[in-house]
Amino acid sequence: MLHRVRQVREASLLPSAAELALAREYLAGDLLALFAAQEPRDQRHSARTASWLLERGYDSDHDLLVAALLHDAGKGAQRTRDRVAHVMTEWLPAPVVAGEASRFEIRRALARSRAHSDLGAELLTAAGASPRVAELTRLHHRLAGRDAMLALLQRADAAT
């Protein structure tokens, strides 16, 4: 619960200069533009996910670090209340709360939140990311199975 309170409290903070520099170090062109298009909260989270990996010595796999920086790019514009609603309703079946074509923005936002992994993979593919980065993004909320790199991305994501 304290984790969620911290998330809401920090939701309006901008990424630090170091977090932006990290993104510029590993991303360029359209991929950097995707990073910049994320909500500041997601930019900070993504940079922290990549930092978590770097702090533990995972600096040799470029695809892993790019995926860390862009794994939530599919969320798009997301108000704080949309994020809170997503967290509070994620246990409910999608048709109950989310609707891509709903006339209510909150239901459209919830649909984007629930599909952000697939949407992000599509955006990354269109922006020229490697197939592995798109795959890691698409799968980052699914069971890792024997995919050690995906499991590592998931650990970093959960830790930040």
N, C-alpha and C. Protein backbone atom coordinates (compact mmCIF):
# COMPACT_ATOMS: atom_id res chain seq x y z
N MET A 1 0.81 -1.18 0.00
CA MET A 1 0.00 0.00 0.00
C MET A 1 0.87 1.27 0.00
N LEU A 2 1.94 1.25 0.80
CA LEU A 2 2.84 2.41 0.84
C LEU A 2 3.46 2.66 -0.52
N HIS A 3 3.72 1.59 -1.25
CA HIS A 3 4.26 1.71 -2.61
C HIS A 3 3.30 2.50 -3.49
N ARG A 4 2.01 2.22 -3.38
CA ARG A 4 1.00 2.92 -4.19
C ARG A 4 0.87 4.38 -3.77
N VAL A 5 0.95 4.66 -2.49
CA VAL A 5 0.89 6.03 -2.01
C VAL A 5 2.07 6.83 -2.56
N ARG A 6 3.27 6.23 -2.53
CA ARG A 6 4.46 6.88 -3.08
C ARG A 6 4.28 7.15 -4.57
N GLN A 7 3.70 6.19 -5.30
CA GLN A 7 3.48 6.37 -6.73
C GLN A 7 2.59 7.58 -7.00
N VAL A 8 1.51 7.73 -6.26
CA VAL A 8 0.60 8.86 -6.47
C VAL A 8 1.31 10.16 -6.11
N ARG A 9 2.03 10.15 -5.00
CA ARG A 9 2.74 11.36 -4.55
C ARG A 9 3.77 11.82 -5.59
N GLU A 10 4.46 10.87 -6.22
CA GLU A 10 5.52 11.19 -7.16
C GLU A 10 5.03 11.33 -8.61
N ALA A 11 3.75 11.14 -8.84
CA ALA A 11 3.22 11.10 -10.20
C ALA A 11 3.48 12.36 -11.00
N SER A 12 3.57 13.50 -10.34
CA SER A 12 3.73 14.76 -11.07
C SER A 12 5.17 15.22 -11.20
N LEU A 13 6.10 14.46 -10.65
CA LEU A 13 7.51 14.86 -10.73
C LEU A 13 8.07 14.61 -12.13
N LEU A 14 8.91 15.51 -12.57
CA LEU A 14 9.57 15.36 -13.88
C LEU A 14 10.79 14.46 -13.75
N PRO A 15 11.19 13.81 -14.84
CA PRO A 15 12.41 13.01 -14.77
C PRO A 15 13.62 13.90 -14.49
N SER A 16 14.60 13.34 -13.81
CA SER A 16 15.82 14.09 -13.50
C SER A 16 16.70 14.20 -14.75
N ALA A 17 17.67 15.08 -14.67
CA ALA A 17 18.63 15.23 -15.77
C ALA A 17 19.36 13.91 -16.02
N ALA A 18 19.69 13.19 -14.96
CA ALA A 18 20.38 11.91 -15.11
C ALA A 18 19.48 10.87 -15.79
N GLU A 19 18.20 10.87 -15.45
CA GLU A 19 17.28 9.92 -16.08
C GLU A 19 17.12 10.22 -17.57
N LEU A 20 17.04 11.50 -17.92
CA LEU A 20 16.95 11.88 -19.34
C LEU A 20 18.25 11.56 -20.08
N ALA A 21 19.38 11.76 -19.42
CA ALA A 21 20.67 11.45 -20.04
C ALA A 21 20.80 9.95 -20.30
N LEU A 22 20.29 9.14 -19.39
CA LEU A 22 20.31 7.69 -19.58
C LEU A 22 19.51 7.31 -20.82
N ALA A 23 18.36 7.90 -20.98
CA ALA A 23 17.54 7.62 -22.17
C ALA A 23 18.28 8.03 -23.44
N ARG A 24 18.92 9.20 -23.42
CA ARG A 24 19.67 9.67 -24.61
C ARG A 24 20.87 8.78 -24.90
N GLU A 25 21.42 8.15 -23.88
CA GLU A 25 22.57 7.27 -24.09
C GLU A 25 22.20 6.00 -24.84
N TYR A 26 21.00 5.48 -24.60
CA TYR A 26 20.61 4.19 -25.18
C TYR A 26 19.58 4.30 -26.30
N LEU A 27 18.98 5.46 -26.47
CA LEU A 27 17.93 5.61 -27.48
C LEU A 27 18.29 6.74 -28.43
N ALA A 28 17.81 6.62 -29.65
CA ALA A 28 18.01 7.68 -30.64
C ALA A 28 16.79 7.74 -31.55
N GLY A 29 16.67 8.82 -32.28
CA GLY A 29 15.63 8.97 -33.30
C GLY A 29 14.24 8.71 -32.78
N ASP A 30 13.52 7.86 -33.50
CA ASP A 30 12.12 7.57 -33.17
C ASP A 30 11.97 6.89 -31.81
N LEU A 31 12.97 6.11 -31.39
CA LEU A 31 12.88 5.46 -30.09
C LEU A 31 13.00 6.49 -28.96
N LEU A 32 13.87 7.45 -29.13
CA LEU A 32 13.98 8.52 -28.14
C LEU A 32 12.70 9.35 -28.12
N ALA A 33 12.11 9.56 -29.28
CA ALA A 33 10.84 10.28 -29.35
C ALA A 33 9.73 9.52 -28.61
N LEU A 34 9.74 8.19 -28.70
CA LEU A 34 8.75 7.40 -27.94
C LEU A 34 8.96 7.57 -26.44
N PHE A 35 10.21 7.57 -26.01
CA PHE A 35 10.50 7.79 -24.60
C PHE A 35 9.97 9.16 -24.16
N ALA A 36 10.26 10.18 -24.95
CA ALA A 36 9.84 11.54 -24.62
C ALA A 36 8.33 11.69 -24.62
N ALA A 37 7.62 10.87 -25.40
CA ALA A 37 6.16 10.96 -25.47
C ALA A 37 5.47 10.31 -24.28
N GLN A 38 6.21 9.55 -23.48
CA GLN A 38 5.62 8.94 -22.30
C GLN A 38 5.30 10.01 -21.25
N GLU A 39 4.39 9.71 -20.38
CA GLU A 39 4.11 10.58 -19.25
C GLU A 39 5.39 10.70 -18.42
N PRO A 40 5.64 11.84 -17.80
CA PRO A 40 6.84 11.98 -16.97
C PRO A 40 6.99 10.87 -15.93
N ARG A 41 5.88 10.45 -15.33
CA ARG A 41 5.91 9.34 -14.36
C ARG A 41 6.48 8.08 -15.01
N ASP A 42 6.07 7.80 -16.24
CA ASP A 42 6.54 6.60 -16.93
C ASP A 42 7.98 6.76 -17.40
N GLN A 43 8.38 7.97 -17.77
CA GLN A 43 9.78 8.22 -18.11
C GLN A 43 10.65 7.91 -16.90
N ARG A 44 10.27 8.41 -15.74
CA ARG A 44 11.05 8.18 -14.52
C ARG A 44 11.10 6.69 -14.18
N HIS A 45 9.95 6.04 -14.24
CA HIS A 45 9.90 4.60 -13.94
C HIS A 45 10.78 3.81 -14.91
N SER A 46 10.68 4.12 -16.19
CA SER A 46 11.45 3.39 -17.19
C SER A 46 12.95 3.61 -17.02
N ALA A 47 13.35 4.84 -16.74
CA ALA A 47 14.77 5.12 -16.49
C ALA A 47 15.25 4.39 -15.24
N ARG A 48 14.41 4.33 -14.23
CA ARG A 48 14.78 3.61 -13.00
C ARG A 48 14.87 2.10 -13.26
N THR A 49 14.02 1.59 -14.14
CA THR A 49 14.09 0.18 -14.50
C THR A 49 15.42 -0.12 -15.17
N ALA A 50 15.82 0.73 -16.11
CA ALA A 50 17.12 0.54 -16.78
C ALA A 50 18.27 0.72 -15.78
N SER A 51 18.17 1.68 -14.89
CA SER A 51 19.21 1.91 -13.88
C SER A 51 19.37 0.71 -12.97
N TRP A 52 18.25 0.11 -12.59
CA TRP A 52 18.28 -1.08 -11.74
C TRP A 52 19.11 -2.16 -12.41
N LEU A 53 18.91 -2.35 -13.70
CA LEU A 53 19.68 -3.35 -14.44
C LEU A 53 21.16 -2.98 -14.50
N LEU A 54 21.44 -1.74 -14.80
CA LEU A 54 22.83 -1.28 -14.90
C LEU A 54 23.56 -1.41 -13.56
N GLU A 55 22.89 -1.08 -12.47
CA GLU A 55 23.49 -1.18 -11.14
C GLU A 55 23.86 -2.61 -10.78
N ARG A 56 23.24 -3.57 -11.42
CA ARG A 56 23.50 -4.98 -11.15
C ARG A 56 24.38 -5.61 -12.22
N GLY A 57 24.95 -4.77 -13.07
CA GLY A 57 25.93 -5.26 -14.04
C GLY A 57 25.38 -5.73 -15.37
N TYR A 58 24.12 -5.49 -15.63
CA TYR A 58 23.52 -5.92 -16.90
C TYR A 58 23.66 -4.80 -17.93
N ASP A 59 24.88 -4.53 -18.31
CA ASP A 59 25.14 -3.42 -19.24
C ASP A 59 25.53 -3.90 -20.63
N SER A 60 25.60 -5.20 -20.84
CA SER A 60 26.08 -5.70 -22.12
C SER A 60 24.96 -6.04 -23.11
N ASP A 61 23.73 -6.04 -22.67
CA ASP A 61 22.63 -6.37 -23.59
C ASP A 61 21.82 -5.12 -23.91
N HIS A 62 22.11 -4.54 -25.04
CA HIS A 62 21.47 -3.31 -25.48
C HIS A 62 19.95 -3.47 -25.58
N ASP A 63 19.49 -4.60 -26.12
CA ASP A 63 18.04 -4.82 -26.27
C ASP A 63 17.33 -4.81 -24.92
N LEU A 64 17.94 -5.39 -23.90
CA LEU A 64 17.34 -5.41 -22.56
C LEU A 64 17.19 -3.99 -22.03
N LEU A 65 18.20 -3.17 -22.21
CA LEU A 65 18.15 -1.80 -21.70
C LEU A 65 17.17 -0.94 -22.48
N VAL A 66 17.09 -1.14 -23.79
CA VAL A 66 16.11 -0.40 -24.59
C VAL A 66 14.70 -0.81 -24.17
N ALA A 67 14.48 -2.10 -23.96
CA ALA A 67 13.17 -2.57 -23.51
C ALA A 67 12.83 -1.99 -22.14
N ALA A 68 13.81 -1.90 -21.26
CA ALA A 68 13.58 -1.32 -19.94
C ALA A 68 13.12 0.13 -20.07
N LEU A 69 13.74 0.87 -20.98
CA LEU A 69 13.42 2.28 -21.16
C LEU A 69 12.08 2.50 -21.85
N LEU A 70 11.59 1.50 -22.59
CA LEU A 70 10.39 1.71 -23.40
C LEU A 70 9.27 0.70 -23.14
N HIS A 71 9.39 -0.13 -22.12
CA HIS A 71 8.40 -1.19 -21.92
C HIS A 71 6.98 -0.67 -21.65
N ASP A 72 6.83 0.56 -21.20
CA ASP A 72 5.50 1.11 -20.93
C ASP A 72 5.07 2.17 -21.95
N ALA A 73 5.76 2.24 -23.08
CA ALA A 73 5.46 3.27 -24.09
C ALA A 73 4.03 3.16 -24.62
N GLY A 74 3.43 2.00 -24.54
CA GLY A 74 2.07 1.81 -25.04
C GLY A 74 0.98 2.40 -24.17
N LYS A 75 1.33 2.90 -23.00
CA LYS A 75 0.30 3.48 -22.11
C LYS A 75 -0.26 4.78 -22.67
N GLY A 76 0.53 5.51 -23.42
CA GLY A 76 0.06 6.77 -23.98
C GLY A 76 -0.25 7.77 -22.88
N ALA A 77 -1.08 8.76 -23.23
CA ALA A 77 -1.48 9.76 -22.25
C ALA A 77 -2.30 9.09 -21.17
N GLN A 78 -1.90 9.32 -19.94
CA GLN A 78 -2.59 8.66 -18.83
C GLN A 78 -2.63 9.62 -17.65
N ARG A 79 -3.81 10.08 -17.34
CA ARG A 79 -3.97 10.95 -16.18
C ARG A 79 -3.75 10.12 -14.91
N THR A 80 -3.41 10.81 -13.83
CA THR A 80 -3.20 10.11 -12.56
C THR A 80 -4.44 9.34 -12.16
N ARG A 81 -5.61 9.93 -12.37
CA ARG A 81 -6.84 9.22 -11.99
C ARG A 81 -7.06 7.98 -12.85
N ASP A 82 -6.56 7.98 -14.12
CA ASP A 82 -6.66 6.79 -14.95
C ASP A 82 -5.80 5.67 -14.37
N ARG A 83 -4.59 6.04 -13.92
CA ARG A 83 -3.68 5.06 -13.33
C ARG A 83 -4.26 4.50 -12.04
N VAL A 84 -4.82 5.36 -11.21
CA VAL A 84 -5.43 4.91 -9.95
C VAL A 84 -6.60 3.97 -10.26
N ALA A 85 -7.42 4.33 -11.22
CA ALA A 85 -8.56 3.48 -11.59
C ALA A 85 -8.07 2.13 -12.10
N HIS A 86 -6.99 2.13 -12.86
CA HIS A 86 -6.43 0.87 -13.37
C HIS A 86 -6.00 -0.03 -12.21
N VAL A 87 -5.26 0.52 -11.28
CA VAL A 87 -4.78 -0.27 -10.14
C VAL A 87 -5.95 -0.81 -9.32
N MET A 88 -6.97 0.01 -9.14
CA MET A 88 -8.10 -0.40 -8.31
C MET A 88 -9.02 -1.41 -9.00
N THR A 89 -8.98 -1.48 -10.32
CA THR A 89 -9.91 -2.35 -11.04
C THR A 89 -9.23 -3.47 -11.82
N GLU A 90 -7.91 -3.62 -11.68
CA GLU A 90 -7.22 -4.61 -12.52
C GLU A 90 -7.67 -6.04 -12.27
N TRP A 91 -8.31 -6.31 -11.16
CA TRP A 91 -8.80 -7.64 -10.85
C TRP A 91 -10.15 -7.93 -11.50
N LEU A 92 -10.82 -6.90 -12.01
CA LEU A 92 -12.12 -7.08 -12.65
C LEU A 92 -11.94 -7.47 -14.12
N PRO A 93 -12.89 -8.23 -14.68
CA PRO A 93 -12.81 -8.56 -16.10
C PRO A 93 -12.85 -7.29 -16.96
N ALA A 94 -12.07 -7.28 -18.02
CA ALA A 94 -11.96 -6.09 -18.88
C ALA A 94 -13.30 -5.54 -19.34
N PRO A 95 -14.23 -6.36 -19.82
CA PRO A 95 -15.49 -5.78 -20.33
C PRO A 95 -16.28 -5.00 -19.28
N VAL A 96 -16.03 -5.26 -18.01
CA VAL A 96 -16.76 -4.57 -16.95
C VAL A 96 -16.29 -3.12 -16.82
N VAL A 97 -14.99 -2.88 -16.99
CA VAL A 97 -14.45 -1.54 -16.72
C VAL A 97 -13.80 -0.85 -17.92
N ALA A 98 -13.35 -1.62 -18.89
CA ALA A 98 -12.58 -1.04 -19.99
C ALA A 98 -13.34 -1.16 -21.30
N GLY A 99 -13.16 -0.16 -22.15
CA GLY A 99 -13.80 -0.20 -23.45
C GLY A 99 -13.10 0.72 -24.43
N GLU A 100 -12.48 0.13 -25.44
CA GLU A 100 -11.73 0.90 -26.44
C GLU A 100 -12.57 1.97 -27.12
N ALA A 101 -13.83 1.64 -27.38
CA ALA A 101 -14.70 2.57 -28.12
C ALA A 101 -15.73 3.26 -27.22
N SER A 102 -15.50 3.19 -25.93
CA SER A 102 -16.46 3.80 -25.00
C SER A 102 -16.55 5.32 -25.19
N ARG A 103 -17.68 5.88 -24.85
CA ARG A 103 -17.81 7.34 -24.90
C ARG A 103 -17.18 7.97 -23.66
N PHE A 104 -16.78 7.15 -22.69
CA PHE A 104 -16.17 7.64 -21.46
C PHE A 104 -14.64 7.49 -21.54
N GLU A 105 -13.93 8.59 -21.37
CA GLU A 105 -12.47 8.57 -21.46
C GLU A 105 -11.85 7.62 -20.46
N ILE A 106 -12.39 7.52 -19.27
CA ILE A 106 -11.80 6.64 -18.26
C ILE A 106 -11.83 5.18 -18.72
N ARG A 107 -12.90 4.77 -19.39
CA ARG A 107 -12.98 3.40 -19.89
C ARG A 107 -12.00 3.18 -21.05
N ARG A 108 -11.82 4.20 -21.89
CA ARG A 108 -10.83 4.10 -22.98
C ARG A 108 -9.42 4.03 -22.40
N ALA A 109 -9.17 4.83 -21.36
CA ALA A 109 -7.85 4.82 -20.70
C ALA A 109 -7.58 3.46 -20.05
N LEU A 110 -8.59 2.89 -19.44
CA LEU A 110 -8.42 1.57 -18.84
C LEU A 110 -8.14 0.51 -19.90
N ALA A 111 -8.78 0.63 -21.05
CA ALA A 111 -8.50 -0.31 -22.15
C ALA A 111 -7.05 -0.17 -22.61
N ARG A 112 -6.56 1.08 -22.73
CA ARG A 112 -5.16 1.30 -23.12
C ARG A 112 -4.20 0.72 -22.07
N SER A 113 -4.53 0.92 -20.80
CA SER A 113 -3.67 0.39 -19.74
C SER A 113 -3.57 -1.12 -19.82
N ARG A 114 -4.71 -1.75 -20.04
CA ARG A 114 -4.73 -3.22 -20.10
C ARG A 114 -4.03 -3.77 -21.33
N ALA A 115 -4.00 -3.00 -22.40
CA ALA A 115 -3.38 -3.45 -23.65
C ALA A 115 -2.02 -2.81 -23.90
N HIS A 116 -1.46 -2.11 -22.91
CA HIS A 116 -0.27 -1.31 -23.17
C HIS A 116 0.93 -2.13 -23.64
N SER A 117 1.04 -3.37 -23.23
CA SER A 117 2.17 -4.19 -23.67
C SER A 117 2.11 -4.44 -25.17
N ASP A 118 0.94 -4.83 -25.66
CA ASP A 118 0.78 -5.07 -27.10
C ASP A 118 0.88 -3.77 -27.89
N LEU A 119 0.25 -2.71 -27.38
CA LEU A 119 0.32 -1.41 -28.06
C LEU A 119 1.76 -0.91 -28.12
N GLY A 120 2.49 -1.07 -27.03
CA GLY A 120 3.89 -0.65 -27.00
C GLY A 120 4.74 -1.42 -27.99
N ALA A 121 4.52 -2.73 -28.09
CA ALA A 121 5.28 -3.55 -29.05
C ALA A 121 5.03 -3.07 -30.48
N GLU A 122 3.79 -2.71 -30.79
CA GLU A 122 3.47 -2.19 -32.12
C GLU A 122 4.18 -0.85 -32.37
N LEU A 123 4.15 0.03 -31.37
CA LEU A 123 4.82 1.32 -31.51
C LEU A 123 6.33 1.13 -31.70
N LEU A 124 6.90 0.22 -30.95
CA LEU A 124 8.34 -0.03 -31.05
C LEU A 124 8.72 -0.60 -32.40
N THR A 125 7.93 -1.50 -32.91
CA THR A 125 8.20 -2.07 -34.23
C THR A 125 8.14 -0.97 -35.29
N ALA A 126 7.12 -0.13 -35.21
CA ALA A 126 6.98 0.97 -36.18
C ALA A 126 8.13 1.97 -36.07
N ALA A 127 8.70 2.11 -34.86
CA ALA A 127 9.80 3.06 -34.65
C ALA A 127 11.17 2.46 -34.97
N GLY A 128 11.19 1.19 -35.37
CA GLY A 128 12.45 0.58 -35.78
C GLY A 128 13.19 -0.18 -34.70
N ALA A 129 12.55 -0.49 -33.60
CA ALA A 129 13.20 -1.28 -32.55
C ALA A 129 13.44 -2.70 -33.06
N SER A 130 14.39 -3.36 -32.46
CA SER A 130 14.67 -4.75 -32.84
C SER A 130 13.47 -5.63 -32.48
N PRO A 131 13.31 -6.76 -33.17
CA PRO A 131 12.22 -7.67 -32.82
C PRO A 131 12.28 -8.14 -31.36
N ARG A 132 13.48 -8.28 -30.81
CA ARG A 132 13.61 -8.72 -29.42
C ARG A 132 13.09 -7.66 -28.45
N VAL A 133 13.36 -6.40 -28.70
CA VAL A 133 12.84 -5.32 -27.85
C VAL A 133 11.32 -5.32 -27.90
N ALA A 134 10.76 -5.46 -29.08
CA ALA A 134 9.29 -5.49 -29.21
C ALA A 134 8.72 -6.71 -28.48
N GLU A 135 9.39 -7.84 -28.59
CA GLU A 135 8.92 -9.05 -27.91
C GLU A 135 8.97 -8.89 -26.38
N LEU A 136 10.08 -8.37 -25.87
CA LEU A 136 10.19 -8.16 -24.42
C LEU A 136 9.10 -7.22 -23.93
N THR A 137 8.82 -6.19 -24.69
CA THR A 137 7.77 -5.23 -24.32
C THR A 137 6.41 -5.91 -24.34
N ARG A 138 6.13 -6.67 -25.39
CA ARG A 138 4.84 -7.33 -25.51
C ARG A 138 4.60 -8.33 -24.38
N LEU A 139 5.65 -8.97 -23.92
CA LEU A 139 5.51 -10.04 -22.93
C LEU A 139 5.78 -9.61 -21.49
N HIS A 140 6.08 -8.35 -21.23
CA HIS A 140 6.59 -8.00 -19.90
C HIS A 140 5.59 -8.16 -18.75
N HIS A 141 4.33 -8.45 -19.04
CA HIS A 141 3.37 -8.76 -17.97
C HIS A 141 2.87 -10.21 -18.05
N ARG A 142 3.53 -11.02 -18.84
CA ARG A 142 3.14 -12.43 -18.96
C ARG A 142 4.18 -13.31 -18.29
N LEU A 143 3.86 -14.56 -18.08
CA LEU A 143 4.80 -15.48 -17.45
C LEU A 143 6.07 -15.58 -18.28
N ALA A 144 7.21 -15.51 -17.61
CA ALA A 144 8.49 -15.51 -18.32
C ALA A 144 8.89 -16.89 -18.81
N GLY A 145 8.40 -17.93 -18.16
CA GLY A 145 8.82 -19.26 -18.56
C GLY A 145 10.33 -19.39 -18.45
N ARG A 146 10.96 -19.85 -19.52
CA ARG A 146 12.42 -20.04 -19.51
C ARG A 146 13.18 -18.86 -20.11
N ASP A 147 12.49 -17.78 -20.36
CA ASP A 147 13.12 -16.60 -20.95
C ASP A 147 13.78 -15.78 -19.84
N ALA A 148 15.08 -16.00 -19.65
CA ALA A 148 15.81 -15.36 -18.55
C ALA A 148 15.83 -13.84 -18.71
N MET A 149 15.94 -13.35 -19.93
CA MET A 149 15.98 -11.90 -20.14
C MET A 149 14.64 -11.27 -19.79
N LEU A 150 13.55 -11.92 -20.17
CA LEU A 150 12.22 -11.42 -19.82
C LEU A 150 12.04 -11.43 -18.30
N ALA A 151 12.46 -12.49 -17.64
CA ALA A 151 12.36 -12.57 -16.19
C ALA A 151 13.15 -11.44 -15.54
N LEU A 152 14.29 -11.12 -16.08
CA LEU A 152 15.12 -10.04 -15.56
C LEU A 152 14.43 -8.67 -15.74
N LEU A 153 13.86 -8.45 -16.90
CA LEU A 153 13.11 -7.22 -17.15
C LEU A 153 11.94 -7.11 -16.16
N GLN A 154 11.26 -8.20 -15.92
CA GLN A 154 10.14 -8.20 -14.99
C GLN A 154 10.58 -7.89 -13.56
N ARG A 155 11.72 -8.44 -13.15
CA ARG A 155 12.25 -8.13 -11.81
C ARG A 155 12.58 -6.65 -11.69
N ALA A 156 13.23 -6.11 -12.70
CA ALA A 156 13.59 -4.69 -12.68
C ALA A 156 12.34 -3.82 -12.67
N ASP A 157 11.35 -4.19 -13.48
CA ASP A 157 10.09 -3.45 -13.55
C ASP A 157 9.40 -3.44 -12.18
N ALA A 158 9.33 -4.59 -11.55
CA ALA A 158 8.66 -4.71 -10.26
C ALA A 158 9.42 -3.97 -9.15
N ALA A 159 10.72 -3.91 -9.27
CA ALA A 159 11.55 -3.28 -8.24
C ALA A 159 11.49 -1.76 -8.27
N THR A 160 11.00 -1.22 -9.39
CA THR A 160 11.02 0.24 -9.55
C THR A 160 9.62 0.77 -9.67
